[in-house]
Amino acid sequence: AETLDSLLEKKVKKLLHCGDGCPSTVTQTLSCTSVKAMGTLASCPAGMVATACSCGFACGSWNVQNENVCHCLCPVIDWTVARCCQLA
Amino acid sequence: AETLDSLLEKKVKKLLHCGDGCPSTVTQTLSCTSVKAMGTLASCPAGMVATACSCGFACGSWNVQNENVCHCLCPVIDWTVARCCQLA
Amino acid sequence: AETLDSLLEKKVKKLLHCGDGCPSTVTQTLSCTSVKAMGTLASCPAGMVATACSCGFACGSWNVQNENVCHCLCPVIDWTVARCCQLA
């Protein structure tokens, strides 16, 4: 039979749209990593967004394509780094 | 009359300080966009913070003013990009 | 005696793994600050991660060490800025 306790649990989880993942969402933190690639493009892993890009040859001109791909804009570039972050 | 169900709903929403926005806050994600402007300054939209700046003429020297304004520091700058993020 | 109200409160707090801090976690926002240091290294405060780095002498080549230390990579660097963010 359904107890008051299990009823409460179901209700809270439904309101918060969470299943077993309830607790983790409350203690979310910002987590970042770097992805380095040769050439002018570097892509973040799925689920992460690019917060910045770093470029070889001292270049500080870049843009971000599709939220998660770093593109270094100087004429000569040997490597590109994407700084990628997500909530975890 | 007040049902147990409506009582539960009110209680959860009060504890979490949320009204109809309850569900979205639990599944927060990091969302970023770029704002480009001519000159040495570029501002993020209201509610967003600058996580990085990109500057024309290969310049990698910049600072952030008031949490959300990118300022490129090299003597000659044609454009400035603010990388702007928020929780959504 | 235990009321339905106190029972509900206990249940919600247990499910969300929060005590008195319940409300603040629901309204998390992204908060960033900048840390400037002389030389090629700048460290974020404890609990923050580096989302980007800015370097003196127009240098746009950098990496991030241990999630929170900015390292400018050009041969000549006078100052380094770490852009540091956290959920608050």
Coordinates of C-alpha atoms in Angstrom, one line a residue:
Chain A
A1 CA 0.0 0.0 0.0
E2 CA 1.1 3.6 -0.5
T3 CA 2.4 5.3 2.6
L4 CA 2.4 9.0 3.2
D5 CA 6.2 8.8 2.9
S6 CA 6.2 7.3 -0.6
L7 CA 3.5 9.7 -1.6
L8 CA 5.6 12.7 -0.5
E9 CA 8.6 11.4 -2.3
K10 CA 6.7 11.0 -5.5
K11 CA 5.2 14.4 -5.3
V12 CA 8.5 16.2 -4.6
K13 CA 10.3 14.4 -7.5
K14 CA 7.4 15.2 -9.9
L15 CA 7.4 18.9 -8.9
L16 CA 11.2 19.1 -9.4
H17 CA 11.2 17.0 -12.6
C18 CA 13.9 14.8 -11.2
G19 CA 14.1 11.1 -10.6
D20 CA 17.1 9.6 -8.8
G21 CA 19.1 12.6 -9.9
C22 CA 17.4 14.9 -7.5
P23 CA 20.3 15.4 -5.0
S24 CA 23.0 16.1 -7.5
T25 CA 21.2 19.0 -9.2
V26 CA 21.1 20.9 -5.9
T27 CA 24.8 20.9 -5.4
Q28 CA 25.7 21.9 -9.0
T29 CA 29.2 23.3 -9.6
L30 CA 31.0 24.8 -12.5
S31 CA 33.4 22.4 -14.1
C32 CA 35.8 23.2 -17.0
T33 CA 38.4 21.5 -19.1
S34 CA 40.6 22.4 -22.1
V35 CA 40.7 20.7 -25.5
K36 CA 43.8 21.4 -27.7
A37 CA 43.9 20.7 -31.4
M38 CA 46.3 21.3 -34.3
G39 CA 45.1 24.0 -36.8
T40 CA 42.5 26.7 -36.3
L41 CA 39.6 24.8 -34.8
A42 CA 39.1 23.0 -31.5
S43 CA 35.8 21.4 -30.3
C44 CA 34.4 21.0 -26.8
P45 CA 33.0 17.6 -25.8
A46 CA 29.3 17.0 -26.1
G47 CA 27.3 18.9 -23.4
M48 CA 30.0 21.5 -22.8
V49 CA 30.1 25.1 -24.0
A50 CA 33.2 27.2 -24.9
T51 CA 33.8 30.0 -22.5
A52 CA 37.0 31.1 -24.3
C53 CA 39.7 30.2 -26.8
S54 CA 43.4 30.3 -26.8
C55 CA 45.5 30.4 -30.0
G56 CA 49.1 29.6 -31.0
F57 CA 51.5 32.3 -32.2
A58 CA 50.3 34.7 -29.5
C59 CA 47.0 35.3 -31.4
G60 CA 44.1 36.7 -29.3
S61 CA 41.5 37.0 -32.1
W62 CA 39.0 34.2 -32.1
N63 CA 35.3 33.4 -32.3
V64 CA 33.0 30.6 -31.2
Q65 CA 30.9 28.6 -33.7
N66 CA 27.8 26.7 -32.6
E67 CA 28.4 27.4 -28.9
N68 CA 31.2 24.9 -28.6
V69 CA 33.8 25.2 -31.4
C70 CA 36.8 27.5 -31.0
H71 CA 38.1 29.2 -34.2
C72 CA 41.3 31.1 -34.1
L73 CA 41.3 34.0 -36.6
C74 CA 44.9 35.0 -37.3
P75 CA 46.5 34.2 -40.6
V76 CA 49.1 31.8 -39.2
I77 CA 47.9 29.5 -36.4
D78 CA 49.6 26.2 -35.3
W79 CA 47.3 25.2 -32.5
T80 CA 43.9 26.1 -31.0
V81 CA 42.6 25.5 -27.4
A82 CA 39.0 25.5 -26.5
R83 CA 38.2 26.2 -22.8
C84 CA 35.0 24.2 -22.2
C85 CA 32.7 24.3 -19.2
Q86 CA 29.5 22.8 -17.9
L87 CA 27.4 22.4 -14.8
A88 CA 28.2 19.2 -13.0
Chain B
A1 CA -11.3 22.0 0.1
E2 CA -7.6 21.6 0.3
T3 CA -6.3 18.2 -0.7
L4 CA -3.2 16.5 0.5
D5 CA -1.9 16.9 -3.0
S6 CA -2.3 20.7 -3.2
L7 CA -0.9 21.0 0.3
L8 CA 2.2 19.1 -0.7
E9 CA 2.6 21.3 -3.8
K10 CA 2.4 24.5 -1.8
K11 CA 4.8 23.3 0.7
V12 CA 7.5 22.2 -1.8
K13 CA 7.2 25.5 -3.7
K14 CA 7.5 27.5 -0.5
L15 CA 10.6 25.6 0.7
L16 CA 12.3 26.1 -2.7
H17 CA 11.2 29.7 -3.0
C18 CA 9.8 29.0 -6.5
G19 CA 6.5 29.4 -8.1
D20 CA 5.8 28.1 -11.6
G21 CA 9.5 28.3 -12.3
C22 CA 10.3 25.3 -10.1
P23 CA 11.2 22.8 -12.7
S24 CA 13.5 24.9 -14.8
T25 CA 15.8 25.7 -11.9
V26 CA 16.5 22.1 -11.3
T27 CA 17.8 21.4 -14.8
Q28 CA 20.0 24.5 -15.1
T29 CA 22.6 24.5 -17.8
L30 CA 25.3 26.9 -18.8
S31 CA 24.4 28.9 -21.8
C32 CA 26.8 31.3 -23.6
T33 CA 26.7 33.7 -26.5
S34 CA 29.1 36.2 -28.2
V35 CA 28.6 39.9 -28.6
K36 CA 30.7 41.8 -31.1
A37 CA 31.2 45.5 -31.3
M38 CA 33.4 48.0 -33.2
G39 CA 36.0 49.7 -31.0
T40 CA 37.5 48.5 -27.7
L41 CA 34.4 47.8 -25.7
A42 CA 31.7 45.1 -26.0
S43 CA 28.9 44.6 -23.4
C44 CA 27.1 41.5 -22.4
P45 CA 23.2 41.4 -22.4
A46 CA 21.6 42.1 -19.0
G47 CA 21.8 39.0 -16.7
M48 CA 24.9 37.6 -18.4
V49 CA 28.6 37.8 -17.3
A50 CA 31.7 38.0 -19.4
T51 CA 33.8 34.8 -19.2
A52 CA 36.4 36.0 -21.7
C53 CA 37.1 38.6 -24.4
S54 CA 38.5 38.4 -27.9
C55 CA 40.1 41.3 -29.7
G56 CA 40.9 42.4 -33.2
F57 CA 44.5 42.7 -34.5
A58 CA 45.5 39.5 -32.8
C59 CA 45.5 41.2 -29.4
G60 CA 45.2 39.0 -26.3
S61 CA 45.3 41.7 -23.6
W62 CA 41.9 42.6 -22.1
N63 CA 40.1 43.2 -18.9
V64 CA 36.4 43.0 -17.8
Q65 CA 34.7 46.0 -16.3
N66 CA 31.6 45.7 -14.1
E67 CA 31.4 41.9 -14.6
N68 CA 30.0 42.3 -18.1
V69 CA 31.9 44.7 -20.3
C70 CA 34.9 43.5 -22.3
H71 CA 37.7 46.0 -22.8
C72 CA 40.5 45.3 -25.3
L73 CA 43.8 46.9 -24.2
C74 CA 46.1 47.1 -27.2
P75 CA 46.8 50.5 -28.8
V76 CA 45.1 49.6 -32.1
I77 CA 41.8 47.6 -31.9
D78 CA 39.2 47.5 -34.6
W79 CA 36.7 45.1 -32.9
T80 CA 36.0 43.5 -29.5
V81 CA 34.0 40.4 -28.7
A82 CA 32.5 39.6 -25.3
R83 CA 31.9 36.0 -24.5
C84 CA 28.9 36.1 -22.3
C85 CA 27.4 33.3 -20.2
Q86 CA 24.5 32.6 -17.8
L87 CA 22.6 29.8 -16.1
A88 CA 19.5 29.0 -18.0
Chain C
A1 CA 4.0 15.9 18.2
E2 CA 4.9 15.8 14.5
T3 CA 2.6 17.7 12.3
L4 CA 2.0 17.0 8.6
D5 CA 3.7 20.3 7.9
S6 CA 6.9 19.4 9.7
L7 CA 6.9 16.0 8.1
L8 CA 6.7 17.5 4.7
E9 CA 9.5 19.9 5.4
K10 CA 11.8 17.2 6.6
K11 CA 11.0 15.0 3.6
V12 CA 11.7 17.8 1.0
K13 CA 15.0 18.8 2.7
K14 CA 16.1 15.2 2.8
L15 CA 15.3 14.6 -0.8
L16 CA 17.2 17.7 -1.9
H17 CA 20.1 17.1 0.5
C18 CA 19.8 20.6 1.9
G19 CA 19.3 22.0 5.3
D20 CA 18.7 25.7 5.8
G21 CA 20.5 26.3 2.4
C22 CA 17.6 25.0 0.4
P23 CA 16.4 28.3 -1.1
S24 CA 19.8 29.6 -2.2
T25 CA 20.6 26.6 -4.3
V26 CA 17.5 27.0 -6.4
T27 CA 18.4 30.5 -7.4
Q28 CA 22.1 29.8 -8.4
T29 CA 23.7 32.3 -10.7
L30 CA 27.1 32.5 -12.4
S31 CA 29.5 34.9 -10.7
C32 CA 32.9 35.8 -12.1
T33 CA 35.9 37.9 -11.0
S34 CA 39.4 38.7 -12.3
V35 CA 42.7 38.1 -10.6
K36 CA 45.8 39.9 -11.9
A37 CA 49.3 39.0 -11.1
M38 CA 52.8 40.0 -12.2
G39 CA 54.6 37.4 -14.3
T40 CA 53.2 34.5 -16.3
L41 CA 50.9 32.9 -13.6
A42 CA 47.6 34.0 -12.0
S43 CA 45.6 31.8 -9.6
C44 CA 41.8 31.9 -9.0
P45 CA 40.5 32.0 -5.4
A46 CA 39.6 28.7 -3.8
G47 CA 36.3 27.3 -5.2
M48 CA 36.5 29.1 -8.5
V49 CA 37.6 27.8 -11.9
A50 CA 39.4 29.7 -14.7
T51 CA 37.2 30.3 -17.8
A52 CA 39.8 32.3 -19.6
C53 CA 43.2 34.1 -19.3
S54 CA 44.4 37.4 -20.5
C55 CA 48.1 38.2 -21.0
G56 CA 50.2 41.3 -21.2
F57 CA 52.1 42.3 -24.3
A58 CA 49.0 41.5 -26.5
C59 CA 49.7 37.7 -26.0
G60 CA 46.7 35.4 -26.7
S61 CA 48.5 32.1 -26.1
W62 CA 47.7 30.6 -22.7
N63 CA 46.7 27.4 -20.9
V64 CA 45.0 26.6 -17.6
Q65 CA 46.8 24.4 -15.0
N66 CA 44.8 22.4 -12.4
E67 CA 41.5 24.0 -13.4
N68 CA 42.3 27.3 -11.7
V69 CA 45.7 28.7 -12.6
C70 CA 46.3 30.8 -15.7
H71 CA 49.6 30.5 -17.5
C72 CA 50.6 32.9 -20.3
L73 CA 52.8 31.2 -22.9
C74 CA 54.5 34.0 -24.8
P75 CA 58.3 34.6 -24.3
V76 CA 57.9 38.0 -22.8
I77 CA 55.0 38.6 -20.4
D78 CA 54.6 41.3 -17.8
W79 CA 51.2 40.4 -16.3
T80 CA 48.6 37.6 -16.3
V81 CA 44.9 37.9 -15.6
A82 CA 42.8 34.9 -14.6
R83 CA 39.1 35.2 -15.3
C84 CA 37.5 33.1 -12.5
C85 CA 33.9 31.9 -12.2
Q86 CA 31.7 29.9 -9.8
L87 CA 28.1 29.3 -9.1
A88 CA 26.8 31.4 -6.3

